[in-house]
Tab-separated table of C-alpha atoms and ligand atoms in Angstrom:
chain	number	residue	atom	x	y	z
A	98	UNK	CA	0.000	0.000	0.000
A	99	UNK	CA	1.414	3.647	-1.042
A	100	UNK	CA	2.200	5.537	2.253
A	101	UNK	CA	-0.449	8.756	3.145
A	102	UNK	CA	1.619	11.982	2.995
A	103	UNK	CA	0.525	15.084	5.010
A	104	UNK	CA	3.311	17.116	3.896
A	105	UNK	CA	5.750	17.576	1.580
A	106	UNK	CA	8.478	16.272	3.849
A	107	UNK	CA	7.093	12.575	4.192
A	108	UNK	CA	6.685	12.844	-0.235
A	109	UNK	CA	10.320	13.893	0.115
A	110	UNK	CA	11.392	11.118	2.124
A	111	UNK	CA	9.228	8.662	0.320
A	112	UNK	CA	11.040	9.309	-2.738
A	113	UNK	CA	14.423	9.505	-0.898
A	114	UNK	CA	13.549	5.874	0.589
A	115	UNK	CA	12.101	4.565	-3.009
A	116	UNK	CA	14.672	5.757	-5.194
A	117	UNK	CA	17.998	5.428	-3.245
A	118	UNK	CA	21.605	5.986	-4.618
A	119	UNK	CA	22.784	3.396	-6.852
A	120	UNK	CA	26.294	2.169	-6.038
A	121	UNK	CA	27.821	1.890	-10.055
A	122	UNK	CA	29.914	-0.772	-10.853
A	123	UNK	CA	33.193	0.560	-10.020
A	124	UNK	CA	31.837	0.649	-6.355
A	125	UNK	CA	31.804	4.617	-6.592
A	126	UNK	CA	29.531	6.871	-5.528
A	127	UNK	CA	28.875	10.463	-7.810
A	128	UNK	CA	26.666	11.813	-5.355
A	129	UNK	CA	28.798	12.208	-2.220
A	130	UNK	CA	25.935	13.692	-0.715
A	131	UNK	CA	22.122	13.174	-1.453
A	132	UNK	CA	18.837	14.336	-0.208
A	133	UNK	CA	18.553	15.950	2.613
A	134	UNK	CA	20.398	18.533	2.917
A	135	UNK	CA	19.993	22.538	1.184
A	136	UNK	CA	22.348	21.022	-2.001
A	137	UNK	CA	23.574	18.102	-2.811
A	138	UNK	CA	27.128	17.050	-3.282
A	139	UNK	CA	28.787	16.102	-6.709
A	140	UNK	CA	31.731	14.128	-6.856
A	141	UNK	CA	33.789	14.649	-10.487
A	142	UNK	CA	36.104	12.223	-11.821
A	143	UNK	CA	39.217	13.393	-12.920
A	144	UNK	CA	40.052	13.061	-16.589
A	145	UNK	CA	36.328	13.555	-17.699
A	146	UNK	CA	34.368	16.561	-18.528
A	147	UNK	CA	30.908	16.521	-16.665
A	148	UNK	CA	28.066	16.802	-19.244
A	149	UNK	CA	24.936	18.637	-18.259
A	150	UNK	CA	21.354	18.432	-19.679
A	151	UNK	CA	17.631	18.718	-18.867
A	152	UNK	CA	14.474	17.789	-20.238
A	153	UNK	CA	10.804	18.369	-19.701
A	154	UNK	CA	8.066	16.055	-19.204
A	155	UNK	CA	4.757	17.484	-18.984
A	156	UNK	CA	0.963	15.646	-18.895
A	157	UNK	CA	-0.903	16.659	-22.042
A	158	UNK	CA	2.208	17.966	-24.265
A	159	UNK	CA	4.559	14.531	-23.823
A	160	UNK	CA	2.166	12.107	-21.908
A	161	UNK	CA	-1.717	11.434	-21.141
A	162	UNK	CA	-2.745	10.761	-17.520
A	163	UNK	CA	-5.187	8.494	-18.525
A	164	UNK	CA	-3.141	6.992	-21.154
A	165	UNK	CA	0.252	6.002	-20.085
A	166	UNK	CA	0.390	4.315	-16.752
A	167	UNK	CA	2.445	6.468	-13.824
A	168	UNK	CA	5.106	3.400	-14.029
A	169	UNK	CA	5.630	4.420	-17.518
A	170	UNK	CA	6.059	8.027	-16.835
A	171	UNK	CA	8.405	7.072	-14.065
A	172	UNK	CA	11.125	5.172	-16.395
A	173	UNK	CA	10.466	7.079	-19.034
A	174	UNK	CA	11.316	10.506	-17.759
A	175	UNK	CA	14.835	9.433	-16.439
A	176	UNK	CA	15.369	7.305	-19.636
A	177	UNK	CA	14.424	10.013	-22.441
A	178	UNK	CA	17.003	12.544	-20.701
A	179	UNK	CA	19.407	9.949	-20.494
A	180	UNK	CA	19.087	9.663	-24.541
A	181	UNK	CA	21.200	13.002	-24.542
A	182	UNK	CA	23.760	12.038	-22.280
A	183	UNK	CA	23.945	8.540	-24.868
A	184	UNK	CA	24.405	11.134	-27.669
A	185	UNK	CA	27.275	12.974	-26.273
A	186	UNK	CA	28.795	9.234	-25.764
A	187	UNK	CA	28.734	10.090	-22.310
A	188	UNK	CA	27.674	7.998	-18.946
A	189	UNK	CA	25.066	9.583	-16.863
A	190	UNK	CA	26.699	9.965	-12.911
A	191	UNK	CA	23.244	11.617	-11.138
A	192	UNK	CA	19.709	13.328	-11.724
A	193	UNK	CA	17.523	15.857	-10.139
A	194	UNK	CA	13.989	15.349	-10.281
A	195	UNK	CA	11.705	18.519	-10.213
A	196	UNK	CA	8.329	17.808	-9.735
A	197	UNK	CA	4.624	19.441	-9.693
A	198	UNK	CA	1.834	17.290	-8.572
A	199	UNK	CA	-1.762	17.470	-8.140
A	200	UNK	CA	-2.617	16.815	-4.252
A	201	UNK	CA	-4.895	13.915	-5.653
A	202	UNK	CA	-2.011	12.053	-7.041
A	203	UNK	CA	0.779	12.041	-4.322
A	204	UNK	CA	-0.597	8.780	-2.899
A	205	UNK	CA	-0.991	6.232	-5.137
A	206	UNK	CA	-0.247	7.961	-8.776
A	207	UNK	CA	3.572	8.548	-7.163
A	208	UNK	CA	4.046	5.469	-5.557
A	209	UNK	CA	3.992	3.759	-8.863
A	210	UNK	CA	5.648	6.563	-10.588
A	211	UNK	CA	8.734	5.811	-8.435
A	212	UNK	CA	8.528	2.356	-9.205
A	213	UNK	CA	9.418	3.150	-12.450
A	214	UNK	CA	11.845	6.153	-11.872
A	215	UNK	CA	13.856	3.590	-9.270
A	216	UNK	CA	13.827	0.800	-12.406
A	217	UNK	CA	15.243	3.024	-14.892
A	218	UNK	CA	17.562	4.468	-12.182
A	219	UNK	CA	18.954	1.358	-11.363
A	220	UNK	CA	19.062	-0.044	-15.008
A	221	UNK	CA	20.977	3.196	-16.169
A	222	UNK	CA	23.108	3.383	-13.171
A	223	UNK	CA	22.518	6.638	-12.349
A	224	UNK	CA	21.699	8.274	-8.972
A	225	UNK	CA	18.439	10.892	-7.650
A	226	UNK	CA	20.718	13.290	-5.891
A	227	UNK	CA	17.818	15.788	-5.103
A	228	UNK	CA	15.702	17.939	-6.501
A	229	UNK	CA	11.978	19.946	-5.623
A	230	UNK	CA	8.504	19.388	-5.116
A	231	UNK	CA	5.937	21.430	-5.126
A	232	UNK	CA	1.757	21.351	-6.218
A	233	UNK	CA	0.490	22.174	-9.924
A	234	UNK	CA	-2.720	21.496	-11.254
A	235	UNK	CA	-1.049	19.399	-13.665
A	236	UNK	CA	1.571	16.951	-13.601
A	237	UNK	CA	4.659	18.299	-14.199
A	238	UNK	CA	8.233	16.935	-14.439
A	239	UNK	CA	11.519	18.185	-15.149
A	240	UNK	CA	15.157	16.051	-15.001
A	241	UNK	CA	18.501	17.556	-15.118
A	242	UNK	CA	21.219	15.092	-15.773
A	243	UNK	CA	24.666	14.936	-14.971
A	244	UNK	CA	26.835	12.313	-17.168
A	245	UNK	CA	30.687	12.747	-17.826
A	246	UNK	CA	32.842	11.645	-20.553
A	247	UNK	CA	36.913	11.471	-21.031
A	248	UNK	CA	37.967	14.871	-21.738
A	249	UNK	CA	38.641	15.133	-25.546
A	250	UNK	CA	35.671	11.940	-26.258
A	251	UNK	CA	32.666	14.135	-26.553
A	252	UNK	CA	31.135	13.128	-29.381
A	253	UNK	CA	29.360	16.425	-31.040
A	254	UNK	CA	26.694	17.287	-33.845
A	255	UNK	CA	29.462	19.289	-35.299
A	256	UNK	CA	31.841	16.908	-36.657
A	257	UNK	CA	30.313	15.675	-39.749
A	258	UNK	CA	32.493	15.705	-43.058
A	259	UNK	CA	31.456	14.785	-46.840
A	260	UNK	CA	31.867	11.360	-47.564
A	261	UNK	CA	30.782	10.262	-43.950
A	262	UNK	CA	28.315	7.400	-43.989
A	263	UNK	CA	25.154	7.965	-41.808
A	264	UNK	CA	23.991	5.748	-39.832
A	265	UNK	CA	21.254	5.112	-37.092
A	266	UNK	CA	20.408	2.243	-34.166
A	267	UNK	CA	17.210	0.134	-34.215
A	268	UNK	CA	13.988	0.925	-36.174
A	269	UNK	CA	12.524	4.476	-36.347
A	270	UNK	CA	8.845	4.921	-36.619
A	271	UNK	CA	8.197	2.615	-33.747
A	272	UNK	CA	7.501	4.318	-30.778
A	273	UNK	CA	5.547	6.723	-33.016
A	274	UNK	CA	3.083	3.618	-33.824
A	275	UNK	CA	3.256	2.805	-30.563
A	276	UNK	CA	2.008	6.020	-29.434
A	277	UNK	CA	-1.080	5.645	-31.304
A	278	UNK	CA	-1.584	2.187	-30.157
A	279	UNK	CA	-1.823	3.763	-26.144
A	280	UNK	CA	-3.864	6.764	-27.712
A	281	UNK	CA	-6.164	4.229	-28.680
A	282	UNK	CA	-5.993	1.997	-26.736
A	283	UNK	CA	-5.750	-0.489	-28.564
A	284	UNK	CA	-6.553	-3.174	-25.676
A	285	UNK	CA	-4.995	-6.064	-23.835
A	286	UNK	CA	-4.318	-7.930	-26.916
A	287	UNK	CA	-1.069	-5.394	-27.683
A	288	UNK	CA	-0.267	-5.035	-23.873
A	289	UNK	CA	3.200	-7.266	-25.336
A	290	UNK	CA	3.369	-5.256	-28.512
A	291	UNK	CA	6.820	-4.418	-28.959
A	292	UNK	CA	5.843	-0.873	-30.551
A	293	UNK	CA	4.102	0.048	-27.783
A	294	UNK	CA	6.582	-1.076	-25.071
A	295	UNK	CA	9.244	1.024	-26.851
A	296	UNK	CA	6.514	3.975	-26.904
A	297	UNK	CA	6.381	3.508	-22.966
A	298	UNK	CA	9.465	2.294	-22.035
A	299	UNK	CA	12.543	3.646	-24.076
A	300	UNK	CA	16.074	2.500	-23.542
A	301	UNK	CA	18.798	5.409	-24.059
A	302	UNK	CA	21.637	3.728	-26.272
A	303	UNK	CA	24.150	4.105	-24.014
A	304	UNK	CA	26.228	1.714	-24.170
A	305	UNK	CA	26.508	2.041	-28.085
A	306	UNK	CA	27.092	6.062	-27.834
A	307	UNK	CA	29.721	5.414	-25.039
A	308	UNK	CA	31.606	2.333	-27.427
A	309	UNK	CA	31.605	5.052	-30.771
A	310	UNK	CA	33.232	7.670	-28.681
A	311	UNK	CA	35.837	5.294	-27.006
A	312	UNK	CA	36.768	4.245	-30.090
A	313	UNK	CA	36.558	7.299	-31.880
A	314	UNK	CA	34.216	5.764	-34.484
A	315	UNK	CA	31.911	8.893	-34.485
A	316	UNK	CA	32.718	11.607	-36.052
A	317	UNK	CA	28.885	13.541	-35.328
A	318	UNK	CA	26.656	12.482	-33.241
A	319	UNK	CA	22.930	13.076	-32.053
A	320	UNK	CA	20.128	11.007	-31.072
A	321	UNK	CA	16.653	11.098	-32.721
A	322	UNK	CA	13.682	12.518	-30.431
A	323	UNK	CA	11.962	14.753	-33.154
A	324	UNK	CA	11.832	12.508	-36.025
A	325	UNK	CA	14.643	12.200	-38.754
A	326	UNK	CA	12.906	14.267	-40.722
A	327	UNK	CA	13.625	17.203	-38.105
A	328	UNK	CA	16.726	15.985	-36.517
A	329	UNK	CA	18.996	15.332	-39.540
A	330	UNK	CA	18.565	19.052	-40.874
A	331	UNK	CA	20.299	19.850	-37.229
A	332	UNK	CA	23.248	17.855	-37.209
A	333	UNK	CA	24.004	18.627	-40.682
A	334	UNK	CA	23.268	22.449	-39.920
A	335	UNK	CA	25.574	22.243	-37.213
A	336	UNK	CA	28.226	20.062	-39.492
A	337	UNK	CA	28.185	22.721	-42.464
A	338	UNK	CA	27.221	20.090	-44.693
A	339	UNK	CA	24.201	17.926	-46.506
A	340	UNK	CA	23.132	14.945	-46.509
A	341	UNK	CA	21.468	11.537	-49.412
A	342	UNK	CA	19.542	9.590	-47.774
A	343	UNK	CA	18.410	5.751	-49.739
A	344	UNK	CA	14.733	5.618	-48.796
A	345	UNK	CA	14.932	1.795	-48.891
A	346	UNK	CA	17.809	1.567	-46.448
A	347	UNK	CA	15.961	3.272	-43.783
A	348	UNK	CA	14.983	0.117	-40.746
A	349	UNK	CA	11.747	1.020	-40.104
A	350	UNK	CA	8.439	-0.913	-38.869
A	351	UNK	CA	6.720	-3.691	-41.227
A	352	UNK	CA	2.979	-3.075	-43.049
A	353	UNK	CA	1.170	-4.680	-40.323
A	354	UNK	CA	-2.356	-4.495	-39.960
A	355	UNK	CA	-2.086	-2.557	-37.219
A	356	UNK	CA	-0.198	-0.176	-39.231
A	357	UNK	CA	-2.848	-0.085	-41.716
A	358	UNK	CA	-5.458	0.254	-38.978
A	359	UNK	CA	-3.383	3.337	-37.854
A	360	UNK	CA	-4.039	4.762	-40.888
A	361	UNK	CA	-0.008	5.190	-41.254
A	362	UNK	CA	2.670	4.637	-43.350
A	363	UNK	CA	5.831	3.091	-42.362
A	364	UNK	CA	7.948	5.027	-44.286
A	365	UNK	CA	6.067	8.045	-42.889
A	366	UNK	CA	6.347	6.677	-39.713
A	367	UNK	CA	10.389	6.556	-40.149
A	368	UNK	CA	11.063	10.215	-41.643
A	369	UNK	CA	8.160	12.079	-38.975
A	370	UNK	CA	7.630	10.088	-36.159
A	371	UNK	CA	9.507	11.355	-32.718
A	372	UNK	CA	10.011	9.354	-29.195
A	373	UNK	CA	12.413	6.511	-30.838
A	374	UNK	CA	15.481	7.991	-28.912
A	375	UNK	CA	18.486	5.988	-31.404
A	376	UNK	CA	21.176	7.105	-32.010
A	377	UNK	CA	22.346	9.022	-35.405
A	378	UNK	CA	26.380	9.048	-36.264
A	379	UNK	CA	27.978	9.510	-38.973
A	380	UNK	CA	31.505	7.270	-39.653
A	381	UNK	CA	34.609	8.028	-42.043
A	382	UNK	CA	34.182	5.326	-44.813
A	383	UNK	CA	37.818	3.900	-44.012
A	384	UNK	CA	36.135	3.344	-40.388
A	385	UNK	CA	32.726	1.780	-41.636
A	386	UNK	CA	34.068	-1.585	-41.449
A	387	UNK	CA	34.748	-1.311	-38.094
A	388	UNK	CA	31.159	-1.265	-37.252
A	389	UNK	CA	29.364	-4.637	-36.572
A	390	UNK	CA	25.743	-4.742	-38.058
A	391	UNK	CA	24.261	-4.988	-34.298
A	392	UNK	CA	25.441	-3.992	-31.432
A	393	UNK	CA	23.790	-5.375	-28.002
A	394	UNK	CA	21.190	-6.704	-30.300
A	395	UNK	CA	20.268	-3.420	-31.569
A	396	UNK	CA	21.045	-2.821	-35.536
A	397	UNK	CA	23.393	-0.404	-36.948
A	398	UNK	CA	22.173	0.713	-40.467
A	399	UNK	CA	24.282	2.870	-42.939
A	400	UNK	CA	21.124	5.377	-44.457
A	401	UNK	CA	23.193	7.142	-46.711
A	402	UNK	CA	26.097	9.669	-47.054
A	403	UNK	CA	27.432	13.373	-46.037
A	404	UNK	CA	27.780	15.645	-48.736
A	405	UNK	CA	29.325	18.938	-49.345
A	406	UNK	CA	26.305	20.434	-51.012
A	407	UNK	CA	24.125	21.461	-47.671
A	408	UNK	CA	21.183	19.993	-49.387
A	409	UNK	CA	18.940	16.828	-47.797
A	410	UNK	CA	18.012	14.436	-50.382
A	411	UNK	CA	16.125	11.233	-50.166
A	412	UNK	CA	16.529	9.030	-52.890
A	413	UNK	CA	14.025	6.459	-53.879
A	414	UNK	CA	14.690	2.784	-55.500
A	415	UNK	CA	14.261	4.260	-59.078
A	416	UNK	CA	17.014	7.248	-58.138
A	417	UNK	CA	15.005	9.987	-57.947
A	418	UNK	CA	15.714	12.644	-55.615
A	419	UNK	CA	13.434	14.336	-53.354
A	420	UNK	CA	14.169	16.983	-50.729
A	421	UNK	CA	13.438	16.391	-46.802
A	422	UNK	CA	11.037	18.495	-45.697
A	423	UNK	CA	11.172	18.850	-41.859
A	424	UNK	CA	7.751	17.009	-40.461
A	425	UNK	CA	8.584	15.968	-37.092
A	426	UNK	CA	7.818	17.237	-33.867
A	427	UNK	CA	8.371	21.176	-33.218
A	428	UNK	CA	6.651	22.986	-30.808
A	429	UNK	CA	6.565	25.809	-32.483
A	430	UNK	CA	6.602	25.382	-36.159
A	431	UNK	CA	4.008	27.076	-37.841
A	432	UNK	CA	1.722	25.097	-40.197
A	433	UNK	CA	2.052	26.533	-43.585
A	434	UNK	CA	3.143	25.277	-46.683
A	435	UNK	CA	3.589	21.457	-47.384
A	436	UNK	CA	4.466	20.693	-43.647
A	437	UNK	CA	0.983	21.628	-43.010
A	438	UNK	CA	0.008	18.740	-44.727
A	439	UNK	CA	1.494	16.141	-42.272
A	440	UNK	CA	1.133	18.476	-39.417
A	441	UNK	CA	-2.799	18.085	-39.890
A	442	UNK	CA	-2.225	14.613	-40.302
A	443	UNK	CA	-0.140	15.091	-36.947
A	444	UNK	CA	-3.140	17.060	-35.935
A	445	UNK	CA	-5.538	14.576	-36.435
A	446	UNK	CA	-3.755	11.726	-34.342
A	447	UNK	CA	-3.037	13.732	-31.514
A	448	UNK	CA	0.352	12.709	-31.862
A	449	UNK	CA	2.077	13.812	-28.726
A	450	UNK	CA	5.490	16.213	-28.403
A	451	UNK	CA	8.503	14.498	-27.865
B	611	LIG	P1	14.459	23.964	0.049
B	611	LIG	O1	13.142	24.390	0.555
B	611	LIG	O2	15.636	24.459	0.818
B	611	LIG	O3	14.614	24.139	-1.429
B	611	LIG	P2	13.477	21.345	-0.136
B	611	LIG	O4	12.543	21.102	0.985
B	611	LIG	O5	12.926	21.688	-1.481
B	611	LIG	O6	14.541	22.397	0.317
B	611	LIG	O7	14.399	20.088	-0.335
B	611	LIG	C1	14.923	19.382	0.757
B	611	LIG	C2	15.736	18.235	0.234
B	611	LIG	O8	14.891	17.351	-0.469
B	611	LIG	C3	16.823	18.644	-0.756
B	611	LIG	O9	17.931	17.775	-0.545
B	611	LIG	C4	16.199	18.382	-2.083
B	611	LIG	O10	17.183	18.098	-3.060
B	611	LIG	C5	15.334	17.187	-1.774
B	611	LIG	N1	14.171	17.092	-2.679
B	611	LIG	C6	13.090	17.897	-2.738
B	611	LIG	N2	12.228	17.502	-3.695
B	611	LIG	C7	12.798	16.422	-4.294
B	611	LIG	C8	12.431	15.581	-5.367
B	611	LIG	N3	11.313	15.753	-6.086
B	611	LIG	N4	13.269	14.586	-5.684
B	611	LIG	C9	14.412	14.407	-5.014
B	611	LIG	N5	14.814	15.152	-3.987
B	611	LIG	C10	14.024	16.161	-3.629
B	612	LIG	MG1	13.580	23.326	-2.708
């Protein structure tokens, strides 16, 4: 049974108690001193440059209340600002959790929130060190993570060259489709679908970010949270190049009839569809063969290639060339033009921010 609180210090101690620091491998603690106290205490390694980030998480712009279960939210929170921190090729150290609840919720709806947060914690080896409560009409979460990397190893968006070969981790579209599947809820019968599981339970790539920098594999890296679609343009904006992409070379999900049923396209799915959180590098072609075709189980797939013209192209199976037209999640874009097209198709399934 989820404790009672009265006041915010028994919520703060529940969480301290449910989420305690996790002792990483090398039997070292980050956090030298937790919660509790006005600040907590951050222990740097020498040799490594720390590597800060934070990320929002907010009921009805990233997640549903009555959608996607407060176990979900938990893990997925921690794990989707970890995804940055995988991008950098970095290894997350500690996180700060700031949180605004509804006074309805702070019973049961957190206890099984932390259940999740301490699962992902533990699984990503990385440590609450503090952070602050407070009450909000609407659930509202936001992490700050602290990873480090060898000085000299970040891996950047930057480093991109013509000739590079792009490539990204696992499928892209999923978690898109399996968005829709916990919009609609699709029943019990895809309670094991794999779509939806990555939808509600993502796993940062960060072992595979932290193996590219080691070995210097990466020349630019970033993951993919907005959809290729938006995401490439910014890498190769910050590389001073373009990009081909082979439309048939992208992984993506299979025609299944619950694709169909979706109303979506897979290929759709691939360029536009945000949440998928792999990884997007680009390798020196004297380097490619250094790359196995999975890592960890998760695929490695060459797209296509850096160019020096600062144009993005996706070719089709007959050769023709197309430009990429950014159709992924952005706040604020406006919706003129052609991306109004799939932002009313956007529109229309509610798709969430990511
Ligand atoms: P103050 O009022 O001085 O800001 P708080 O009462 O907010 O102090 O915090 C007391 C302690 O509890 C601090 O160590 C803080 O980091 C921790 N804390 C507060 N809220 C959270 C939270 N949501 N998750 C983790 N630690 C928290
Ligand atoms: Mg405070």
């Amino acid at each position: 049974m989820p404790p009672k609180h009265q006041n915010e210090d028994s919520l703060i101690r529940e969480i301290a108690s449910r989420c305690r620091p996790v002792l990483d491998p090398a039997n070292w603690h980050s956090v030298a001193l937790g919660i509790g106290d006005d600040a907590a205490l951050f222990r740097a390694r020498s040799g490594c440059e720390n590597i800060l980030t934070c990320d929002w998480f907010l009921e009805g712009t990233h997640f549903l209340r009555n959608k996607h279960p407060p176990d979900s939210v938990g893990w997925k929170c921690l794990a989707r600002a970890l995804s940055d921190v995988a991008a950098m090729g970095g290894t997350p150290r500690c996180f700060l959790l700031s949180l605004a609840l509804p006074e309805k919720l702070i019973d049961r709806w957190l206890h099984l929130f932390l259940g999740g947060l301490r699962r992902a914690s533990h699984k990503f080896q990385c440590s609450l060190a503090g952070g602050d409560t407070t009450r909000q009409s609407k659930i509202l979460i936001n992490m700050t993570i602290v990873g480090d990397v060898p000085t000299g190893h970040a891996v950047t968006r930057s480093g991109a060259r013509a000739g590079d070969i792009l490539y990204v981790s696992g499928r892209l579209g999923e978690a898109e489709l399996g968005l829709q599947i916990v919009r609609r809820s699709a029943g019990p019968a895809h309670k094991g679908n794999p779509s939806r599981r990555k939808h509600l339970y993502p796993e940062p790539r960060l072992a595979l970010g932290q193996w590219l920098s080691k070995r210097r594999l990466a020349t630019a890296m970033m993951d993919v949270s907005d959809g290729l679609s938006t995401d490439l343009p910014r890498l190769c904006a910050a590389s001073s190049v373009g990009a081909r992409i082979e439309e048939a070379r992208i992984p993506q999900v299979g025609t299944s009839d619950l694709v169909i049923k979706h109303g979506r396209n897979p290929m759709q799915l691939a360029l536009h569809g945000g949440d998928d959180y792999e990884l997007l590098f680009t390798v020196p072609p004297r380097k490619a063969k250094l790359l196995p075709k999975t890592f960890q189980g998760v695929g490695l797939t060459a797209i296509g290639k850096i160019t020096r013209e600062r144009k993005l192209l996706l070719v089709d199976e007959n050769g023709h060339a197309t430009h990429i037209l950014s159709g992924g999640w952005d706040p604020f874009r406006k919706k003129t033009g052609r991306h109004a097209k799939f932002s009313a198709h956007r529109r229309g399934a509610k798709a969430l921010a990511s």
